[in-house]
Coordinates of N, CA and C in Angstrom, one line a residue:
Chain V
X13 N 87.4 48.4 230.6 CA 86.5 49.1 230.2 C 86.3 50.9 230.0
X14 N 85.7 51.1 230.4 CA 85.6 52.3 229.4 C 86.0 53.7 230.2
X15 N 87.1 54.3 229.7 CA 87.0 55.2 230.4 C 86.3 56.4 230.7
X16 N 86.9 58.0 231.5 CA 86.2 58.7 231.4 C 85.2 59.5 229.5
X17 N 84.4 59.3 229.9 CA 84.0 60.5 227.3 C 82.9 61.4 228.5
X18 N 83.9 62.4 227.8 CA 83.3 63.4 227.4 C 82.4 64.2 225.9
X19 N 81.7 65.1 226.5 CA 81.1 65.7 224.8 C 80.9 66.9 225.5
X20 N 80.8 67.3 223.3 CA 81.2 67.0 222.4 C 82.8 67.1 222.6
X21 N 83.0 66.6 221.7 CA 84.7 66.8 221.7 C 85.2 68.1 221.5
X22 N 84.1 68.5 220.1 CA 84.7 70.3 220.0 C 83.5 71.2 219.8
X23 N 83.4 71.9 220.8 CA 82.3 73.1 219.8 C 82.5 74.9 220.2
X24 N 82.1 74.9 218.7 CA 82.5 76.4 218.1 C 81.3 77.1 218.1
X25 N 81.1 77.9 219.6 CA 80.0 79.3 219.1 C 80.3 80.8 219.6
X26 N 79.3 81.6 219.5 CA 79.7 82.5 219.6 C 79.4 83.3 220.6
X27 N 79.9 84.4 221.2 CA 80.3 84.8 222.4 C 78.9 85.1 223.1
X28 N 78.6 84.6 223.9 CA 77.1 84.8 224.9 C 76.5 84.2 224.4
X29 N 76.9 83.3 224.1 CA 76.2 81.8 224.1 C 76.2 81.4 225.9
X30 N 75.4 80.2 225.7 CA 75.2 78.6 226.6 C 76.0 78.0 226.5
X31 N 77.3 77.7 227.4 CA 77.6 76.4 226.4 C 77.5 75.4 227.7
X32 N 77.8 74.4 227.5 CA 77.4 73.0 228.0 C 78.2 72.2 227.4
X33 N 78.9 71.8 228.7 CA 80.5 70.4 228.6 C 79.8 69.1 229.9
X34 N 79.4 67.6 229.1 CA 79.6 66.5 230.0 C 80.3 66.0 230.6
X35 N 79.9 65.3 230.9 CA 80.8 63.7 231.4 C 80.7 62.7 232.1
X36 N 81.0 61.4 231.8 CA 81.2 60.7 232.3 C 81.6 60.0 233.4
X37 N 82.0 59.3 234.3 CA 83.0 58.9 234.9 C 83.3 57.0 234.7
X38 N 84.1 56.8 235.3 CA 84.8 55.4 235.1 C 83.0 55.4 236.0
X39 N 83.0 54.4 235.6 CA 81.8 53.3 236.6 C 83.0 52.4 238.0
X40 N 82.0 53.2 238.7 CA 82.8 52.8 240.4 C 83.5 54.2 240.6
X41 N 83.9 55.2 240.1 CA 84.9 56.6 240.5 C 84.3 57.4 241.4
X42 N 84.4 57.9 243.2 CA 83.5 58.4 242.6 C 84.3 59.8 243.4
X43 N 85.2 60.6 242.7 CA 85.7 61.6 242.9 C 85.3 61.9 241.3
X44 N 85.2 63.3 240.6 CA 85.0 64.0 239.9 C 86.1 65.7 239.6
X45 N 86.5 65.5 238.3 CA 87.3 66.7 239.2 C 87.2 67.4 237.9
X46 N 86.3 68.9 237.6 CA 86.9 69.6 236.0 C 87.8 70.2 236.2
X47 N 88.9 70.1 235.2 CA 90.2 71.5 234.6 C 90.1 71.6 233.4
X48 N 90.8 72.5 233.1 CA 90.7 73.8 232.2 C 92.1 73.7 231.5
X49 N 92.6 73.9 230.6 CA 94.0 74.0 230.0 C 94.5 75.4 228.9
X50 N 95.5 76.0 228.7 CA 95.2 77.1 227.8 C 96.7 77.1 227.9
X51 N 97.2 77.6 226.4 CA 98.1 77.7 226.8 C 99.6 78.0 227.6
X52 N 98.8 79.7 227.7 CA 99.3 80.6 229.1 C 99.8 79.9 230.3
X53 N 98.6 79.3 230.7 CA 98.5 78.8 232.2 C 98.3 77.4 232.8
X54 N 98.6 76.3 231.6 CA 98.4 75.5 231.7 C 97.0 74.9 232.3
X55 N 97.7 74.2 232.9 CA 96.4 72.6 233.5 C 95.5 73.3 235.0
X56 N 94.3 73.2 235.2 CA 93.8 74.7 236.2 C 92.8 73.8 236.3
X57 N 92.7 72.8 237.3 CA 91.5 72.6 238.6 C 90.7 74.0 239.2
X58 N 89.3 73.5 237.5 CA 87.7 74.4 238.1 C 87.0 74.0 239.1
X59 N 87.0 72.4 239.4 CA 85.7 72.3 240.8 C 86.5 70.5 240.8
X60 N 86.2 70.2 242.1 CA 85.6 68.8 242.0 C 84.8 68.2 243.0
X61 N 84.0 67.7 243.3 CA 82.9 66.7 243.8 C 83.3 65.7 244.3
X62 N 83.3 65.6 245.0 CA 83.3 63.8 246.1 C 81.5 63.0 246.8
X63 N 81.5 61.8 245.4 CA 80.7 62.0 246.5 C 79.4 62.2 245.9
X64 N 79.4 62.7 244.8 CA 78.5 63.9 244.0 C 78.4 65.4 245.0
X65 N 79.1 65.9 245.4 CA 78.9 67.5 246.8 C 80.2 67.7 246.5
X66 N 79.9 69.1 245.6 CA 80.8 69.8 245.8 C 82.3 70.0 246.2
X67 N 82.9 69.8 246.5 CA 83.7 69.8 247.4 C 84.5 71.4 247.3
X68 N 85.3 72.1 246.5 CA 86.1 72.5 245.7 C 85.9 73.7 244.7
X69 N 85.6 74.7 245.4 CA 85.2 75.1 243.9 C 86.2 76.8 243.6
X70 N 86.9 76.6 244.5 CA 87.6 78.0 244.5 C 88.2 78.3 242.8
X71 N 88.4 77.3 242.1 CA 88.9 77.5 240.5 C 89.0 77.9 239.6
X72 N 86.5 78.2 239.8 CA 85.7 78.5 238.5 C 86.4 80.2 239.0
X73 N 87.4 80.5 237.6 CA 86.4 81.9 237.4 C 86.1 83.0 237.6
X74 N 84.3 83.1 237.7 CA 83.3 83.9 237.9 C 82.0 82.8 237.6
X75 N 81.0 83.4 237.8 CA 80.6 83.5 238.4 C 78.9 82.7 236.6
X76 N 79.6 83.0 236.1 CA 78.9 82.7 234.8 C 79.3 81.6 234.2
X77 N 80.2 80.5 235.3 CA 81.1 79.0 235.8 C 79.8 78.6 236.2
X78 N 79.6 77.6 235.9 CA 79.0 76.3 237.2 C 79.3 75.2 236.9
X79 N 79.0 73.5 237.8 CA 78.4 72.9 237.6 C 77.7 71.8 238.7
X80 N 77.3 70.7 237.9 CA 76.9 70.5 238.5 C 76.9 68.5 238.8
X81 N 76.5 68.0 239.4 CA 76.7 66.1 238.9 C 76.0 66.1 240.4
X82 N 74.7 66.0 239.1 CA 73.4 65.3 239.3 C 72.8 63.6 240.4
X83 N 74.2 62.8 239.5 CA 74.6 61.4 240.1 C 75.7 60.8 239.8
X84 N 76.1 59.9 240.2 CA 77.2 59.0 240.1 C 77.7 58.7 238.8
X85 N 77.2 58.9 237.2 CA 77.5 58.8 236.5 C 77.2 60.2 235.3
X86 N 77.5 60.9 235.7 CA 77.3 62.3 234.7 C 77.2 63.4 235.8
X87 N 77.7 64.4 234.8 CA 78.2 66.3 235.7 C 78.2 66.9 234.2
X88 N 78.1 68.1 234.7 CA 78.0 69.6 233.5 C 78.7 69.8 234.3
X89 N 79.2 71.3 233.1 CA 79.7 72.2 233.5 C 79.4 73.6 231.6
X90 N 78.6 74.5 233.0 CA 78.3 75.3 231.8 C 78.9 76.4 232.2
X91 N 78.5 77.5 230.3 CA 79.2 78.9 231.1 C 78.2 79.7 230.0
X92 N 77.6 80.5 230.9 CA 76.9 81.3 230.6 C 76.8 82.7 231.3
X93 N 76.9 83.8 230.3 CA 77.9 83.8 229.1 C 78.8 83.5 229.1
X94 N 78.9 83.5 227.1 CA 81.0 82.9 226.8 C 80.9 83.4 225.6
X95 N 82.5 83.5 226.5 CA 83.3 85.3 226.3 C 84.1 84.7 225.6
X96 N 85.3 85.1 224.7 CA 86.2 84.9 224.1 C 87.7 84.5 224.5
X97 N 87.1 84.1 226.5 CA 88.9 84.1 226.5 C 88.8 82.7 228.1
X98 N 86.8 82.4 227.5 CA 86.8 80.6 228.1 C 86.9 80.5 226.8
X99 N 87.7 80.8 226.0 CA 88.3 79.1 224.9 C 89.4 78.5 225.1
X100 N 89.4 77.4 225.4 CA 90.4 76.6 226.3 C 90.0 74.9 225.4
X101 N 90.9 74.0 226.9 CA 90.2 72.7 226.4 C 90.1 72.5 228.2
X102 N 88.7 72.6 228.1 CA 88.4 71.7 229.2 C 88.1 70.0 229.4
X103 N 89.0 69.9 230.6 CA 88.9 67.5 230.4 C 88.0 67.5 231.9
X104 N 87.8 66.6 232.0 CA 87.0 66.2 233.2 C 87.9 64.5 233.8
X105 N 88.1 64.2 235.2 CA 89.1 63.8 235.4 C 88.3 63.0 236.2
X106 N 88.3 61.9 237.0 CA 87.4 61.2 237.9 C 88.5 59.5 238.2
X107 N 88.3 60.4 239.3 CA 89.6 59.3 240.8 C 88.5 58.5 241.6
X108 N 88.7 57.4 243.1 CA 88.7 56.7 243.6 C 89.3 57.2 244.8
X109 N 87.6 58.3 245.7 CA 88.1 58.7 246.4 C 88.1 58.3 247.5
X110 N 89.4 58.5 248.3 CA 90.7 58.3 249.9 C 91.6 57.4 250.2
X111 N 91.4 56.9 248.2 CA 93.0 55.9 247.7 C 93.4 56.2 247.4
X112 N 94.8 56.4 248.3 CA 96.1 57.5 247.9 C 96.6 56.9 246.7
X113 N 97.1 56.2 246.7 CA 97.1 55.4 245.5 C 97.0 55.3 244.1
X114 N 95.8 56.1 243.9 CA 94.6 56.3 242.7 C 95.3 57.3 241.9
X115 N 95.7 57.5 240.5 CA 95.7 58.1 239.9 C 93.7 58.7 239.9
X116 N 94.4 60.5 239.0 CA 93.0 60.9 238.0 C 93.2 60.3 237.0
X117 N 92.3 59.9 236.3 CA 92.1 59.1 234.6 C 90.8 60.2 234.0
X118 N 92.0 60.7 233.8 CA 91.1 61.5 232.1 C 90.6 61.6 231.1
X119 N 89.5 62.6 230.7 CA 88.9 62.4 228.4 C 89.8 62.9 228.4
X120 N 89.4 62.2 227.0 CA 90.3 62.9 225.9 C 89.7 64.8 225.4
X121 N 88.7 66.0 226.8 CA 89.0 66.7 226.2 C 87.4 67.4 225.3
X122 N 87.1 68.9 225.8 CA 86.2 68.8 225.0 C 86.8 70.6 225.0
X123 N 87.7 70.9 223.3 CA 88.5 71.7 222.6 C 86.8 72.9 221.9
X124 N 86.6 73.9 223.1 CA 85.8 75.0 223.1 C 86.6 76.1 222.8
X125 N 85.8 76.6 221.9 CA 85.9 78.4 220.7 C 85.4 79.3 221.4
X126 N 85.3 79.8 221.5 CA 84.2 80.8 221.3 C 84.8 82.6 220.3
X127 N 84.1 82.5 219.7 CA 84.5 83.2 218.5 C 83.6 84.6 219.0
Chain J
X18 N 105.4 83.7 242.8 CA 105.6 82.4 243.0 C 104.7 81.4 242.3
X19 N 105.2 80.8 241.2 CA 104.2 79.6 241.0 C 104.3 78.2 242.3
X20 N 103.0 77.9 242.2 CA 103.6 76.7 243.5 C 104.2 75.6 242.3
X21 N 104.1 75.1 241.1 CA 104.6 74.5 240.4 C 105.4 75.6 239.7
X22 N 106.9 75.0 239.2 CA 107.2 75.6 238.5 C 107.9 74.5 236.9
X23 N 107.7 74.1 236.2 CA 108.5 73.5 235.2 C 108.7 74.8 233.5
X24 N 110.0 73.7 232.8 CA 110.5 74.1 232.2 C 109.3 74.1 231.0
X25 N 108.7 74.6 230.0 CA 107.6 74.6 229.3 C 108.7 73.6 227.5
X26 N 109.8 74.4 228.1 CA 110.9 73.2 226.4 C 110.6 74.0 225.0
X27 N 110.3 73.8 224.2 CA 109.9 72.2 223.7 C 112.1 72.0 223.7
X28 N 112.0 70.1 223.5 CA 113.0 70.1 223.4 C 113.2 68.9 222.9
X29 N 114.1 68.9 222.1 CA 114.6 67.9 221.0 C 115.4 66.9 221.2
X30 N 115.8 65.9 221.0 CA 116.7 65.0 221.0 C 116.5 64.2 219.8
X31 N 118.4 63.2 220.0 CA 117.6 61.5 218.7 C 117.1 60.8 220.0
X32 N 116.8 59.4 218.7 CA 116.2 58.7 219.2 C 117.4 57.7 219.9
X33 N 117.0 57.1 221.6 CA 118.3 56.3 221.7 C 118.7 57.5 223.0
X34 N 118.7 59.0 223.4 CA 118.9 59.7 224.0 C 118.8 59.7 225.7
X35 N 119.7 59.8 226.4 CA 118.9 59.8 227.6 C 117.4 61.2 227.9
X36 N 116.8 61.3 228.4 CA 115.9 62.4 228.5 C 115.8 62.9 230.4
X37 N 115.9 63.8 230.2 CA 115.7 64.2 231.9 C 114.7 66.0 232.1
X38 N 113.7 65.5 232.9 CA 112.8 67.1 232.5 C 112.9 66.5 234.7
X39 N 112.6 67.9 234.9 CA 112.3 68.9 236.2 C 111.0 69.4 236.3
X40 N 111.7 69.1 237.6 CA 110.0 70.0 238.6 C 110.0 70.9 239.3
X41 N 109.8 71.8 239.6 CA 110.5 72.4 240.7 C 109.4 72.8 241.8
X42 N 109.0 72.9 243.4 CA 107.5 73.5 243.7 C 107.9 74.4 245.0
X43 N 107.0 75.1 245.2 CA 107.3 75.3 246.9 C 106.2 74.9 247.6
X44 N 105.5 73.9 247.6 CA 103.8 74.1 248.7 C 105.4 72.7 249.3
X45 N 105.5 72.3 250.7 CA 106.2 71.8 251.5 C 105.4 71.0 252.4
X46 N 103.7 70.9 251.8 CA 102.6 70.4 251.9 C 102.7 69.3 251.0
X47 N 103.8 68.8 250.0 CA 103.0 68.7 248.8 C 103.2 67.0 249.6
X48 N 103.3 65.8 249.0 CA 103.9 64.6 249.4 C 104.0 62.8 248.8
X49 N 101.9 63.8 247.4 CA 102.0 62.8 246.6 C 102.7 63.8 245.2
X50 N 103.7 62.9 244.2 CA 104.2 63.5 243.7 C 103.4 62.5 242.0
X51 N 103.5 63.2 240.3 CA 103.5 62.3 239.8 C 103.3 62.7 238.0
X52 N 103.7 62.0 237.8 CA 104.2 62.5 235.6 C 102.8 62.3 235.2
X53 N 102.4 62.9 233.8 CA 101.3 62.2 233.1 C 102.3 62.7 230.9
X54 N 101.9 62.2 230.9 CA 102.2 62.2 229.4 C 100.6 62.4 228.5
X55 N 101.0 63.4 227.9 CA 99.9 64.7 227.7 C 100.1 63.9 225.2
X56 N 100.0 63.1 224.8 CA 100.0 63.3 223.9 C 99.3 64.6 222.2
X57 N 98.7 64.7 221.9 CA 98.4 65.9 221.0 C 96.8 65.0 220.8
X58 N 95.7 66.4 221.6 CA 94.8 66.0 221.6 C 94.0 65.2 221.8
X59 N 95.7 64.8 222.7 CA 94.6 63.9 224.2 C 94.1 64.8 225.7
X60 N 93.8 62.9 226.0 CA 94.1 63.3 227.8 C 95.0 63.6 228.3
X61 N 95.7 64.1 228.9 CA 96.8 63.6 230.4 C 96.8 62.4 230.6
X62 N 97.5 60.9 231.1 CA 97.7 60.1 231.1 C 99.0 59.7 232.2
X63 N 98.3 58.8 233.8 CA 99.5 58.5 233.5 C 101.0 58.2 233.7
X64 N 102.2 58.7 234.1 CA 103.0 58.2 233.9 C 103.5 57.1 234.7
X65 N 103.6 57.5 236.6 CA 104.7 57.8 237.1 C 103.6 58.4 238.5
X66 N 104.6 57.5 238.9 CA 103.5 58.1 240.5 C 104.1 57.6 241.7
X67 N 104.9 58.6 242.6 CA 105.4 57.9 243.3 C 105.6 59.2 244.9
X68 N 106.0 58.4 245.9 CA 105.3 59.3 247.1 C 106.5 59.0 247.3
X69 N 106.0 60.5 248.5 CA 108.0 61.5 249.1 C 109.4 61.0 248.4
X70 N 109.6 61.4 249.3 CA 110.8 60.7 248.7 C 111.8 59.7 248.4
X71 N 112.9 59.7 247.4 CA 113.5 58.1 246.8 C 112.7 58.4 245.5
X72 N 113.3 57.0 244.1 CA 113.3 57.0 243.5 C 112.2 55.2 242.8
X73 N 111.5 55.6 241.6 CA 111.0 54.7 241.3 C 111.2 54.2 240.0
X74 N 111.1 53.5 239.6 CA 111.8 52.6 238.1 C 110.4 52.0 237.4
X75 N 110.2 52.1 236.4 CA 109.3 51.4 235.3 C 109.6 51.0 233.4
X76 N 110.3 50.9 233.7 CA 111.0 50.1 231.8 C 111.6 51.1 231.6
X77 N 112.3 51.8 231.1 CA 112.8 53.2 231.1 C 111.9 54.2 231.1
X78 N 111.3 54.6 232.8 CA 111.7 55.4 233.4 C 111.4 55.2 234.7
X79 N 112.5 56.3 234.9 CA 112.8 56.9 236.3 C 112.3 58.2 236.6
X80 N 111.7 58.4 238.0 CA 111.2 59.6 239.0 C 111.8 59.3 240.4
X81 N 112.6 60.5 239.8 CA 113.0 61.2 241.5 C 112.1 62.3 242.7
X82 N 112.1 62.3 243.1 CA 112.3 62.9 244.1 C 112.6 63.5 244.8
X83 N 113.0 64.4 245.5 CA 114.4 64.8 246.0 C 114.0 66.4 247.1
X84 N 112.5 65.6 248.7 CA 111.4 66.8 249.4 C 112.7 67.6 250.0
X85 N 114.0 67.3 250.6 CA 114.8 68.4 250.6 C 114.6 69.5 249.1
X86 N 114.9 69.5 248.5 CA 115.4 70.7 247.7 C 114.3 70.6 246.8
X87 N 112.8 70.5 246.8 CA 111.9 70.5 246.7 C 111.2 70.3 245.4
X88 N 112.3 70.4 244.1 CA 112.7 69.1 243.1 C 112.2 67.8 242.7
X89 N 112.2 67.4 240.9 CA 111.1 65.7 240.7 C 111.9 66.2 239.8
X90 N 112.2 64.8 239.0 CA 112.7 64.6 238.2 C 111.9 63.1 237.4
X91 N 112.1 63.8 236.4 CA 111.9 62.3 235.6 C 113.2 62.0 234.5
X92 N 112.9 60.6 233.8 CA 114.7 60.4 233.3 C 113.4 58.9 232.0
X93 N 114.1 58.9 231.0 CA 113.9 58.6 229.8 C 114.5 58.2 229.6
X94 N 114.6 57.0 229.5 CA 116.4 55.9 228.7 C 116.1 56.3 227.5
X95 N 117.2 54.9 226.9 CA 116.5 54.7 225.1 C 115.3 55.6 224.3
X96 N 115.1 56.3 224.1 CA 113.9 57.2 224.0 C 114.0 56.7 223.0
X97 N 111.9 56.6 222.7 CA 111.9 56.6 221.3 C 110.5 57.4 220.7
X98 N 111.0 57.8 219.9 CA 110.6 58.2 219.0 C 108.5 58.6 219.9
X99 N 107.9 57.7 219.6 CA 106.7 57.4 221.1 C 106.4 58.1 221.7
X100 N 107.7 58.3 222.3 CA 107.7 59.6 223.5 C 107.9 60.6 223.5
X101 N 107.2 60.4 222.0 CA 107.4 62.2 222.0 C 105.5 63.0 222.3
X102 N 105.6 63.7 222.9 CA 104.2 64.0 224.0 C 104.8 65.8 224.8
X103 N 103.6 65.6 225.2 CA 104.0 66.9 226.2 C 103.9 65.8 227.9
X104 N 104.7 66.4 228.7 CA 105.5 65.6 230.3 C 104.9 66.8 231.0
X105 N 104.1 66.6 232.0 CA 103.3 67.1 232.7 C 103.6 66.6 234.5
X106 N 104.3 67.4 235.3 CA 104.2 66.9 236.6 C 103.2 67.4 237.0
X107 N 102.4 66.6 238.4 CA 101.6 66.7 239.2 C 101.9 66.7 240.4
X108 N 101.2 67.2 241.6 CA 101.4 66.4 242.8 C 100.8 67.6 243.7
X109 N 100.0 66.8 245.2 CA 99.4 66.5 245.9 C 100.3 66.8 246.9
X110 N 98.8 67.5 247.8 CA 99.5 67.0 249.7 C 98.5 65.5 250.2
X111 N 97.2 65.2 249.4 CA 96.6 64.3 250.0 C 96.8 63.3 249.9
X112 N 97.2 62.8 248.2 CA 97.0 61.6 247.2 C 96.4 61.8 246.0
X113 N 96.8 60.9 245.1 CA 96.8 61.1 243.2 C 95.1 61.3 243.4
X114 N 94.0 61.0 244.7 CA 92.9 61.4 244.4 C 91.7 62.1 244.3
X115 N 93.5 63.5 245.1 CA 92.7 64.9 245.5 C 93.5 66.1 244.8
X116 N 93.1 67.2 244.7 CA 92.8 67.9 244.7 C 94.6 68.0 244.4
X117 N 94.8 68.3 242.9 CA 96.2 67.6 242.8 C 96.8 69.7 241.2
X118 N 98.0 70.0 242.0 CA 98.1 70.8 241.1 C 99.7 70.4 240.0
X119 N 99.4 71.0 238.6 CA 100.3 70.6 237.8 C 101.1 71.4 237.5
X120 N 102.6 70.7 236.5 CA 103.2 71.8 236.4 C 102.8 72.3 234.4
X121 N 103.3 73.6 233.4 CA 102.7 73.6 232.6 C 102.2 72.6 231.7
X122 N 104.3 72.0 231.5 CA 104.7 70.7 231.3 C 106.0 71.2 230.1
X123 N 105.9 70.5 229.7 CA 107.6 70.3 229.3 C 107.1 69.1 227.4
X124 N 106.9 70.3 226.1 CA 106.8 69.6 225.1 C 108.2 68.6 224.5
X125 N 108.8 67.4 224.7 CA 109.2 66.5 223.8 C 108.8 66.0 222.2
X126 N 110.0 66.5 221.9 CA 110.3 65.0 220.7 C 111.5 64.6 220.3
X127 N 111.2 63.1 220.1 CA 112.1 62.3 220.1 C 112.7 62.3 218.6
X128 N 113.7 62.5 218.4 CA 113.3 62.2 216.7 C 114.4 61.0 215.8
X129 N 113.4 60.4 214.7 CA 113.9 58.5 214.7 C 115.8 58.9 213.9

């Protein structure tokens, strides 16, 4: 089975530009998580969805960040306008809602550099 | 105090050594404890999953949870160069499919 698929793998853009990160969860999974990983702060949860509905967005740093999940097989994380401090690796993970013994499966991340 | 504390290392050991990795936490509501392994430029992958206190063994890996001390450990026996990675502890109040809080990770190098 295909795992969690993220695109692009790498993104380099200039400050002020809009950035869109994409995620395709594992088929059949109904929880989706967006994380950000930096050396300073480690892996932090930004937002997560259950059945395409945002449940907890308390980790979203600012209004410049937004996330959508229009259907069960696709989610986006958008940063507009981007700033150098947004440079990080962004991970998407998916899991099976309500199954307490089921882990989150991670994609290989998008490495974002804002110049 | 952060919810989850983990020594970032780095930790360097010779092949065959026993490795001990640890995390402490402050939230007594945590019931589910996980260890993820992350290779360079890859996403974290689940290594061990435990519920509440006790030990769990899987091959060369043993996870221990001591809820009374708010302390969890991962032991790797007969360590191999392929074990070289960053190890992240993670925990949750409601299960692996819910909101996880991660440690910052410990970078391990096993030298041949």
